[in-house]
Amino acid sequence: MTGISSNPAAPARPVPASTTAIERAARLLREGELVAFPTETVYGLGGDATSEGAVARIFAAKGRPRFNPLIVHVPGLADAEALALFDERARIAARRFWPGPLSLVLPRRRESGLALLASAGLDTVALRAPAHAVAQALLHAAGRPIAAPSANRSGRVSPTTAAHVAAELGERVALILDAGPCSVGVESTVLDLTGAVPALLRPGGVTLEQLSEIFGPIETAASGEDAPRAPGRLPSHYAPGRPLRLAAVDARPGEALLAFGPEAPAGFADVLFLSRSGDLGEAAANLFAMLRRLDRPEFTEIAVMAIPEFGLGRAINDRLRRAAAPRRGR
Ligand code: TXA
Ligand code: MG
């Protein structure tokens, strides 16, 4: 195997997230090891954000380019204020949406103690307080900020179960905490508050509509002259092995279908329903696991029916478009 783990003996298998397991995970984090843990969005690959070594191990384990900064996780606003400069806007956002699926990009404090590599050398940092009880317990027990990208190999589909993490990164983590499937299922919204106008760098679990209610106009990739400052938003990402075909209305030979709504067109080799009732929250929670389930060699392609472009639909469509984008080596 291609193990570069600090624990090369055997691949980590998921462990139920008991109090004892969380304490063990916290100890491993303090020792500089990597631990996978559940959040309400996706499973994260955690490492001590104050340790350059631990953060470097995260990049190595994922095969992640070092220009793509990580999200730093904290229990809440008080801890976050020690790491970054919060203006009134940022405090309002944190009070309204934390703990929850929103990451705020803010000017990093000089004395934050965060590893420079966590920010990929930028003078900003993305901060998030996750809502999952296990993530909260782990952050409290670790007693330090935890850098955690999604626990998948770089460019691949994000994990929403502990088994997904074990399959992709089992050899590269010391421990995988298992608390069942993630409830939100798409990653956090990344909101840049370093400029005059808030900029949406990544649509996610908190919707643009929810943010606009509070902030008014928000810069998006479509609204700005340039794409907003998003170092890690590679066009091809979240990619399954099979090619993806979007807004499908009929079947092509050998295709599997991800359906949305009560009815699927006939003729597909297999069909999974993201949501039969057309519920975007249910579709988001199912998205990554169903993409993985249909990613099998017997299918020529994965077709996906159209998803409405509002609410959580924006995050779903963003992931689908990136999953469908042409990639190198194919
Ligand atoms: O829901 C989530 O956010 C999950 C869970 C584990 O919390 N984490 C996650 O991390 O999705 P990751 O590394 O897969 O995505 C982080 C995103 C990337 O698009 C990255 O470019 C952006 O946040 N980001 C991080 N720091 C940034 C910064 N200082 N400026 C701009 N973008 C930043
Ligand atoms: Mg990711």
Tab-separated table of C-alpha atoms and ligand atoms in Angstrom:
chain	number	residue	atom	x	y	z
A	1	MET	CA	0.000	0.000	0.000
A	2	THR	CA	1.019	3.598	-0.389
A	3	GLY	CA	1.021	4.361	3.340
A	4	ILE	CA	2.686	7.577	4.425
A	5	SER	CA	0.774	7.449	7.673
A	6	SER	CA	2.401	7.902	11.031
A	7	ASN	CA	0.565	4.673	11.871
A	8	PRO	CA	1.458	2.407	8.959
A	9	ALA	CA	0.769	-0.876	10.797
A	10	ALA	CA	-2.882	-1.327	9.750
A	11	PRO	CA	-5.577	0.788	8.132
A	12	ALA	CA	-7.734	2.557	10.722
A	13	ARG	CA	-11.221	1.161	10.998
A	14	PRO	CA	-14.108	3.340	12.160
A	15	VAL	CA	-14.630	3.378	15.928
A	16	PRO	CA	-17.979	4.386	17.476
A	17	ALA	CA	-17.631	7.932	18.826
A	18	SER	CA	-17.925	7.089	22.527
A	19	THR	CA	-16.604	9.438	25.220
A	20	THR	CA	-13.522	7.221	25.549
A	21	ALA	CA	-12.904	7.221	21.791
A	22	ILE	CA	-13.292	11.021	21.640
A	23	GLU	CA	-10.760	11.403	24.464
A	24	ARG	CA	-8.340	9.108	22.641
A	25	ALA	CA	-8.856	11.103	19.445
A	26	ALA	CA	-8.163	14.360	21.296
A	27	ARG	CA	-4.945	12.912	22.719
A	28	LEU	CA	-3.828	11.774	19.261
A	29	LEU	CA	-4.536	15.267	17.880
A	30	ARG	CA	-2.455	16.865	20.638
A	31	GLU	CA	0.380	14.469	19.709
A	32	GLY	CA	0.269	15.707	16.109
A	33	GLU	CA	-1.570	12.707	14.619
A	34	LEU	CA	-4.465	12.879	12.140
A	35	VAL	CA	-7.990	11.922	13.202
A	36	ALA	CA	-11.096	11.716	11.003
A	37	PHE	CA	-14.272	12.939	12.685
A	38	PRO	CA	-17.908	13.604	11.802
A	39	THR	CA	-19.380	17.065	11.332
A	40	GLU	CA	-22.916	17.953	10.284
A	41	THR	CA	-21.658	18.615	6.714
A	42	VAL	CA	-19.091	15.920	5.837
A	43	TYR	CA	-16.392	13.949	7.685
A	44	GLY	CA	-13.243	15.993	8.319
A	45	LEU	CA	-9.568	14.972	8.324
A	46	GLY	CA	-8.429	16.736	11.501
A	47	GLY	CA	-5.001	17.834	12.643
A	48	ASP	CA	-3.658	20.324	15.205
A	49	ALA	CA	-3.936	23.695	13.427
A	50	THR	CA	-1.124	25.120	15.552
A	51	SER	CA	1.352	22.447	14.403
A	52	GLU	CA	3.102	22.923	11.039
A	53	GLY	CA	3.929	19.202	11.097
A	54	ALA	CA	0.352	18.064	11.645
A	55	VAL	CA	-0.947	20.441	8.976
A	56	ALA	CA	1.718	19.227	6.538
A	57	ARG	CA	0.563	15.659	7.210
A	58	ILE	CA	-3.007	16.660	6.277
A	59	PHE	CA	-1.842	17.964	2.885
A	60	ALA	CA	0.254	14.837	2.317
A	61	ALA	CA	-2.522	12.415	3.317
A	62	LYS	CA	-5.011	14.038	0.933
A	63	GLY	CA	-2.526	14.683	-1.873
A	64	ARG	CA	-3.764	18.267	-1.653
A	65	PRO	CA	-1.964	21.115	-3.446
A	66	ARG	CA	-0.333	23.388	-0.869
A	67	PHE	CA	-1.875	26.537	-2.344
A	68	ASN	CA	-5.322	25.425	-1.144
A	69	PRO	CA	-5.860	26.601	2.460
A	70	LEU	CA	-7.713	24.627	5.157
A	71	ILE	CA	-10.698	25.470	7.353
A	72	VAL	CA	-9.820	25.821	11.035
A	73	HIS	CA	-12.466	24.467	13.424
A	74	VAL	CA	-13.227	25.959	16.843
A	75	PRO	CA	-16.005	25.424	19.397
A	76	GLY	CA	-17.432	28.920	18.968
A	77	LEU	CA	-17.023	32.675	18.577
A	78	ALA	CA	-14.894	33.266	21.699
A	79	ASP	CA	-12.189	30.863	20.480
A	80	ALA	CA	-12.455	32.183	16.933
A	81	GLU	CA	-11.807	35.779	18.053
A	82	ALA	CA	-8.396	34.716	19.363
A	83	LEU	CA	-7.410	33.589	15.860
A	84	ALA	CA	-8.852	36.236	13.510
A	85	LEU	CA	-10.087	39.828	13.476
A	86	PHE	CA	-13.876	39.972	13.708
A	87	ASP	CA	-15.683	43.118	12.656
A	88	GLU	CA	-19.348	43.668	13.544
A	89	ARG	CA	-20.459	41.906	10.326
A	90	ALA	CA	-18.446	38.800	11.189
A	91	ARG	CA	-19.831	38.730	14.743
A	92	ILE	CA	-23.377	38.969	13.426
A	93	ALA	CA	-22.738	36.080	11.004
A	94	ALA	CA	-21.183	33.937	13.741
A	95	ARG	CA	-23.977	34.646	16.217
A	96	ARG	CA	-26.616	33.830	13.642
A	97	PHE	CA	-25.101	30.727	11.996
A	98	TRP	CA	-22.673	29.162	14.506
A	99	PRO	CA	-22.448	26.437	15.378
A	100	GLY	CA	-23.328	25.461	11.827
A	101	PRO	CA	-22.268	24.992	8.196
A	102	LEU	CA	-20.703	28.425	7.605
A	103	SER	CA	-16.968	29.143	7.287
A	104	LEU	CA	-15.858	32.766	7.577
A	105	VAL	CA	-12.716	34.009	5.825
A	106	LEU	CA	-11.227	36.767	7.996
A	107	PRO	CA	-7.900	38.548	8.533
A	108	ARG	CA	-5.731	36.242	10.581
A	109	ARG	CA	-4.306	37.573	13.826
A	110	ARG	CA	-0.520	37.855	13.814
A	111	GLU	CA	-0.428	36.227	17.249
A	112	SER	CA	-2.944	33.495	16.363
A	113	GLY	CA	-0.401	30.708	16.792
A	114	LEU	CA	-1.869	28.978	13.731
A	115	ALA	CA	0.451	27.100	11.399
A	116	LEU	CA	1.161	29.265	8.328
A	117	LEU	CA	0.510	26.289	6.084
A	118	ALA	CA	-3.101	26.045	7.353
A	119	SER	CA	-3.716	29.337	5.506
A	120	ALA	CA	-1.479	28.272	2.609
A	121	GLY	CA	0.602	31.364	3.337
A	122	LEU	CA	-2.319	33.827	3.022
A	123	ASP	CA	-2.895	36.504	5.651
A	124	THR	CA	-6.488	35.320	6.056
A	125	VAL	CA	-7.972	32.253	7.717
A	126	ALA	CA	-11.247	30.355	7.246
A	127	LEU	CA	-12.939	29.603	10.591
A	128	ARG	CA	-15.909	27.417	11.388
A	129	ALA	CA	-17.723	26.177	14.512
A	130	PRO	CA	-19.339	22.861	13.521
A	131	ALA	CA	-22.775	21.940	14.904
A	132	HIS	CA	-22.157	18.185	15.310
A	133	ALA	CA	-22.075	17.066	18.967
A	134	VAL	CA	-19.079	14.753	18.371
A	135	ALA	CA	-17.120	17.507	16.614
A	136	GLN	CA	-17.896	19.892	19.478
A	137	ALA	CA	-16.849	17.322	22.103
A	138	LEU	CA	-13.619	16.622	20.202
A	139	LEU	CA	-12.751	20.319	19.845
A	140	HIS	CA	-13.321	20.894	23.568
A	141	ALA	CA	-11.287	17.815	24.517
A	142	ALA	CA	-8.419	18.704	22.162
A	143	GLY	CA	-8.288	22.224	23.597
A	144	ARG	CA	-6.851	23.724	20.437
A	145	PRO	CA	-8.034	24.734	16.956
A	146	ILE	CA	-8.301	21.812	14.543
A	147	ALA	CA	-7.610	22.182	10.817
A	148	ALA	CA	-9.901	19.858	8.874
A	149	PRO	CA	-10.528	19.558	5.168
A	150	SER	CA	-13.056	17.001	3.974
A	151	ALA	CA	-11.616	13.523	4.624
A	152	ASN	CA	-11.268	12.445	0.977
A	153	ARG	CA	-8.332	12.227	-1.425
A	154	SER	CA	-7.892	15.583	-3.143
A	155	GLY	CA	-10.311	16.083	-6.039
A	156	ARG	CA	-12.560	13.175	-5.078
A	157	VAL	CA	-16.079	12.952	-3.649
A	158	SER	CA	-16.398	14.131	-0.026
A	159	PRO	CA	-17.183	11.485	2.641
A	160	THR	CA	-20.517	11.483	4.467
A	161	THR	CA	-19.954	8.209	6.347
A	162	ALA	CA	-17.029	6.792	8.314
A	163	ALA	CA	-16.855	3.893	5.831
A	164	HIS	CA	-16.179	6.379	2.997
A	165	VAL	CA	-13.222	7.726	5.004
A	166	ALA	CA	-11.876	4.246	5.749
A	167	ALA	CA	-12.034	3.315	2.062
A	168	GLU	CA	-10.050	6.370	0.934
A	169	LEU	CA	-7.801	7.361	3.825
A	170	GLY	CA	-7.828	4.382	6.199
A	171	GLU	CA	-4.049	3.920	5.895
A	172	ARG	CA	-3.357	7.572	6.513
A	173	VAL	CA	-5.211	8.367	9.732
A	174	ALA	CA	-4.611	7.231	13.295
A	175	LEU	CA	-8.320	7.002	14.136
A	176	ILE	CA	-11.722	7.387	12.475
A	177	LEU	CA	-14.584	8.447	14.768
A	178	ASP	CA	-17.886	7.035	13.521
A	179	ALA	CA	-21.185	8.759	14.292
A	180	GLY	CA	-23.211	7.601	11.295
A	181	PRO	CA	-24.121	9.590	8.177
A	182	CYS	CA	-23.805	13.401	8.095
A	183	SER	CA	-27.120	15.263	8.243
A	184	VAL	CA	-26.354	18.188	5.882
A	185	GLY	CA	-24.254	16.233	3.403
A	186	VAL	CA	-22.646	19.122	1.499
A	187	GLU	CA	-19.745	21.159	2.861
A	188	SER	CA	-19.987	24.473	4.666
A	189	THR	CA	-20.648	27.713	2.854
A	190	VAL	CA	-17.403	29.719	2.590
A	191	LEU	CA	-18.017	33.455	2.999
A	192	ASP	CA	-15.173	35.944	2.575
A	193	LEU	CA	-15.619	38.948	4.868
A	194	THR	CA	-12.265	40.605	4.174
A	195	GLY	CA	-13.622	42.948	1.488
A	196	ALA	CA	-16.210	45.747	1.471
A	197	VAL	CA	-18.870	43.410	0.054
A	198	PRO	CA	-19.227	39.873	1.449
A	199	ALA	CA	-18.145	37.326	-1.171
A	200	LEU	CA	-19.518	33.813	-1.487
A	201	LEU	CA	-16.481	31.628	-2.247
A	202	ARG	CA	-18.346	28.325	-2.011
A	203	PRO	CA	-22.096	27.694	-1.753
A	204	GLY	CA	-22.866	25.207	1.019
A	205	GLY	CA	-25.055	24.317	3.968
A	206	VAL	CA	-26.035	27.921	4.755
A	207	THR	CA	-27.869	29.255	1.717
A	208	LEU	CA	-27.247	32.457	-0.250
A	209	GLU	CA	-30.827	33.454	0.568
A	210	GLN	CA	-30.140	33.140	4.313
A	211	LEU	CA	-26.975	35.236	3.967
A	212	SER	CA	-28.625	37.884	1.795
A	213	GLU	CA	-31.324	38.378	4.428
A	214	ILE	CA	-28.620	39.588	6.785
A	215	PHE	CA	-26.043	41.172	4.478
A	216	GLY	CA	-27.983	42.398	1.472
A	217	PRO	CA	-25.947	42.118	-1.746
A	218	ILE	CA	-23.335	39.367	-1.816
A	219	GLU	CA	-20.658	38.974	-4.450
A	220	THR	CA	-20.766	35.600	-6.193
A	221	ALA	CA	-18.681	34.136	-9.005
A	222	ALA	CA	-21.504	35.099	-11.379
A	223	SER	CA	-22.089	38.616	-10.022
A	224	GLY	CA	-18.486	39.879	-9.782
A	225	GLU	CA	-16.271	40.957	-12.686
A	226	ASP	CA	-13.689	38.398	-11.643
A	227	ALA	CA	-14.287	35.181	-9.820
A	228	PRO	CA	-13.970	35.934	-6.125
A	229	ARG	CA	-10.723	35.165	-4.368
A	230	ALA	CA	-11.018	31.430	-3.949
A	231	PRO	CA	-7.642	29.754	-4.020
A	232	GLY	CA	-8.915	26.207	-3.760
A	233	ARG	CA	-11.880	26.277	-6.096
A	234	LEU	CA	-10.535	24.101	-8.822
A	235	PRO	CA	-12.931	23.618	-11.747
A	236	SER	CA	-12.645	19.835	-11.516
A	237	HIS	CA	-13.418	18.502	-8.042
A	238	TYR	CA	-15.744	16.104	-6.222
A	239	ALA	CA	-15.126	13.746	-9.103
A	240	PRO	CA	-16.346	10.147	-9.175
A	241	GLY	CA	-14.592	7.674	-11.501
A	242	ARG	CA	-17.484	7.585	-14.012
A	243	PRO	CA	-18.194	10.607	-16.216
A	244	LEU	CA	-21.203	12.670	-15.116
A	245	ARG	CA	-23.962	14.013	-17.398
A	246	LEU	CA	-26.085	16.845	-15.991
A	247	ALA	CA	-29.721	17.891	-16.539
A	248	ALA	CA	-30.473	14.508	-18.114
A	249	VAL	CA	-34.005	14.018	-19.449
A	250	ASP	CA	-33.601	10.621	-21.125
A	251	ALA	CA	-31.401	7.528	-20.938
A	252	ARG	CA	-28.289	6.644	-22.903
A	253	PRO	CA	-27.036	3.052	-23.093
A	254	GLY	CA	-25.431	1.764	-19.891
A	255	GLU	CA	-26.099	4.871	-17.837
A	256	ALA	CA	-27.113	4.976	-14.173
A	257	LEU	CA	-29.383	7.801	-12.998
A	258	LEU	CA	-29.527	10.094	-9.986
A	259	ALA	CA	-33.172	11.156	-10.008
A	260	PHE	CA	-34.807	14.172	-8.372
A	261	GLY	CA	-38.568	14.262	-7.904
A	262	PRO	CA	-41.224	11.531	-7.953
A	263	GLU	CA	-40.531	10.079	-11.392
A	264	ALA	CA	-37.472	8.917	-13.308
A	265	PRO	CA	-37.343	8.551	-17.118
A	266	ALA	CA	-37.282	4.919	-18.268
A	267	GLY	CA	-34.314	3.028	-19.691
A	268	PHE	CA	-31.559	3.562	-17.110
A	269	ALA	CA	-29.446	0.613	-15.940
A	270	ASP	CA	-29.971	1.690	-12.310
A	271	VAL	CA	-31.757	4.567	-10.572
A	272	LEU	CA	-31.265	6.174	-7.153
A	273	PHE	CA	-33.570	8.972	-5.969
A	274	LEU	CA	-31.871	11.977	-4.373
A	275	SER	CA	-35.336	12.956	-3.141
A	276	ARG	CA	-38.648	11.628	-4.393
A	277	SER	CA	-40.486	14.538	-2.788
A	278	GLY	CA	-38.178	17.121	-4.361
A	279	ASP	CA	-36.726	18.141	-0.981
A	280	LEU	CA	-33.349	19.859	-1.495
A	281	GLY	CA	-32.196	19.124	2.076
A	282	GLU	CA	-32.801	15.412	1.563
A	283	ALA	CA	-31.080	15.568	-1.834
A	284	ALA	CA	-28.015	17.286	-0.340
A	285	ALA	CA	-27.790	14.683	2.435
A	286	ASN	CA	-27.919	11.860	-0.154
A	287	LEU	CA	-25.739	13.419	-2.864
A	288	PHE	CA	-22.205	12.198	-2.146
A	289	ALA	CA	-23.173	8.727	-0.862
A	290	MET	CA	-25.343	8.102	-3.939
A	291	LEU	CA	-22.620	9.345	-6.320
A	292	ARG	CA	-20.311	6.791	-4.695
A	293	ARG	CA	-22.884	4.005	-4.948
A	294	LEU	CA	-23.382	4.591	-8.686
A	295	ASP	CA	-19.669	4.921	-9.367
A	296	ARG	CA	-19.310	1.354	-10.655
A	297	PRO	CA	-17.448	0.083	-13.748
A	298	GLU	CA	-20.563	-1.568	-15.233
A	299	PHE	CA	-22.061	1.874	-15.886
A	300	THR	CA	-20.859	3.993	-18.797
A	301	GLU	CA	-21.899	7.264	-17.139
A	302	ILE	CA	-23.863	8.713	-14.243
A	303	ALA	CA	-26.716	10.910	-15.466
A	304	VAL	CA	-28.286	13.422	-13.072
A	305	MET	CA	-31.673	15.070	-13.456
A	306	ALA	CA	-31.892	18.885	-13.183
A	307	ILE	CA	-31.817	20.321	-9.650
A	308	PRO	CA	-33.390	23.745	-8.990
A	309	GLU	CA	-30.852	26.567	-8.577
A	310	PHE	CA	-31.977	27.985	-5.234
A	311	GLY	CA	-31.442	27.248	-1.546
A	312	LEU	CA	-29.357	24.112	-1.054
A	313	GLY	CA	-29.771	23.470	-4.785
A	314	ARG	CA	-26.943	25.959	-5.410
A	315	ALA	CA	-24.512	23.878	-3.352
A	316	ILE	CA	-25.713	20.649	-4.985
A	317	ASN	CA	-25.360	22.098	-8.507
A	318	ASP	CA	-21.939	23.565	-7.683
A	319	ARG	CA	-20.666	20.104	-6.640
A	320	LEU	CA	-22.295	18.419	-9.654
A	321	ARG	CA	-20.819	20.941	-12.115
A	322	ARG	CA	-17.354	20.424	-10.666
A	323	ALA	CA	-17.812	16.657	-10.667
A	324	ALA	CA	-18.747	16.870	-14.356
A	325	ALA	CA	-15.899	19.215	-15.343
A	326	PRO	CA	-13.151	17.814	-17.582
A	327	ARG	CA	-10.137	16.642	-15.614
A	328	ARG	CA	-6.530	16.124	-16.389
A	329	GLY	CA	-5.502	12.637	-17.417
A	330	ARG	CA	-8.789	11.731	-19.079
B	1	TXA	O1	-18.005	21.527	5.705
B	1	TXA	C1	-16.796	21.783	5.611
B	1	TXA	O2	-16.388	22.933	5.423
B	1	TXA	C2	-15.822	20.602	5.772
B	1	TXA	C3	-15.915	20.086	7.201
B	1	TXA	C4	-14.871	19.033	7.510
B	1	TXA	O3	-15.832	21.150	8.115
B	1	TXA	N1	-14.485	21.015	5.413
B	1	TXA	C5	-14.148	21.306	4.130
B	1	TXA	O4	-12.836	21.662	3.952
B	1	TXA	O5	-14.936	21.250	3.221
B	1	TXA	P1	-12.108	21.696	2.515
B	1	TXA	O6	-10.667	21.844	2.818
B	1	TXA	O7	-12.494	20.498	1.751
B	1	TXA	O8	-12.628	23.012	1.852
B	1	TXA	C6	-12.158	24.265	2.315
B	1	TXA	C7	-12.514	25.357	1.338
B	1	TXA	C8	-11.653	25.320	0.104
B	1	TXA	O9	-12.431	25.652	-1.020
B	1	TXA	C9	-10.618	26.397	0.407
B	1	TXA	O10	-10.064	26.950	-0.767
B	1	TXA	C10	-11.442	27.406	1.166
B	1	TXA	O11	-12.316	26.629	1.969
B	1	TXA	N2	-10.601	28.241	2.046
B	1	TXA	C11	-9.977	27.864	3.175
B	1	TXA	N3	-9.263	28.875	3.696
B	1	TXA	C12	-9.435	29.938	2.884
B	1	TXA	C13	-8.941	31.275	2.871
B	1	TXA	N4	-8.118	31.739	3.810
B	1	TXA	N5	-9.348	32.085	1.851
B	1	TXA	C14	-10.184	31.631	0.896
B	1	TXA	N6	-10.665	30.364	0.848
B	1	TXA	C15	-10.300	29.522	1.819
B	2	MG	MG	-13.004	19.192	0.208
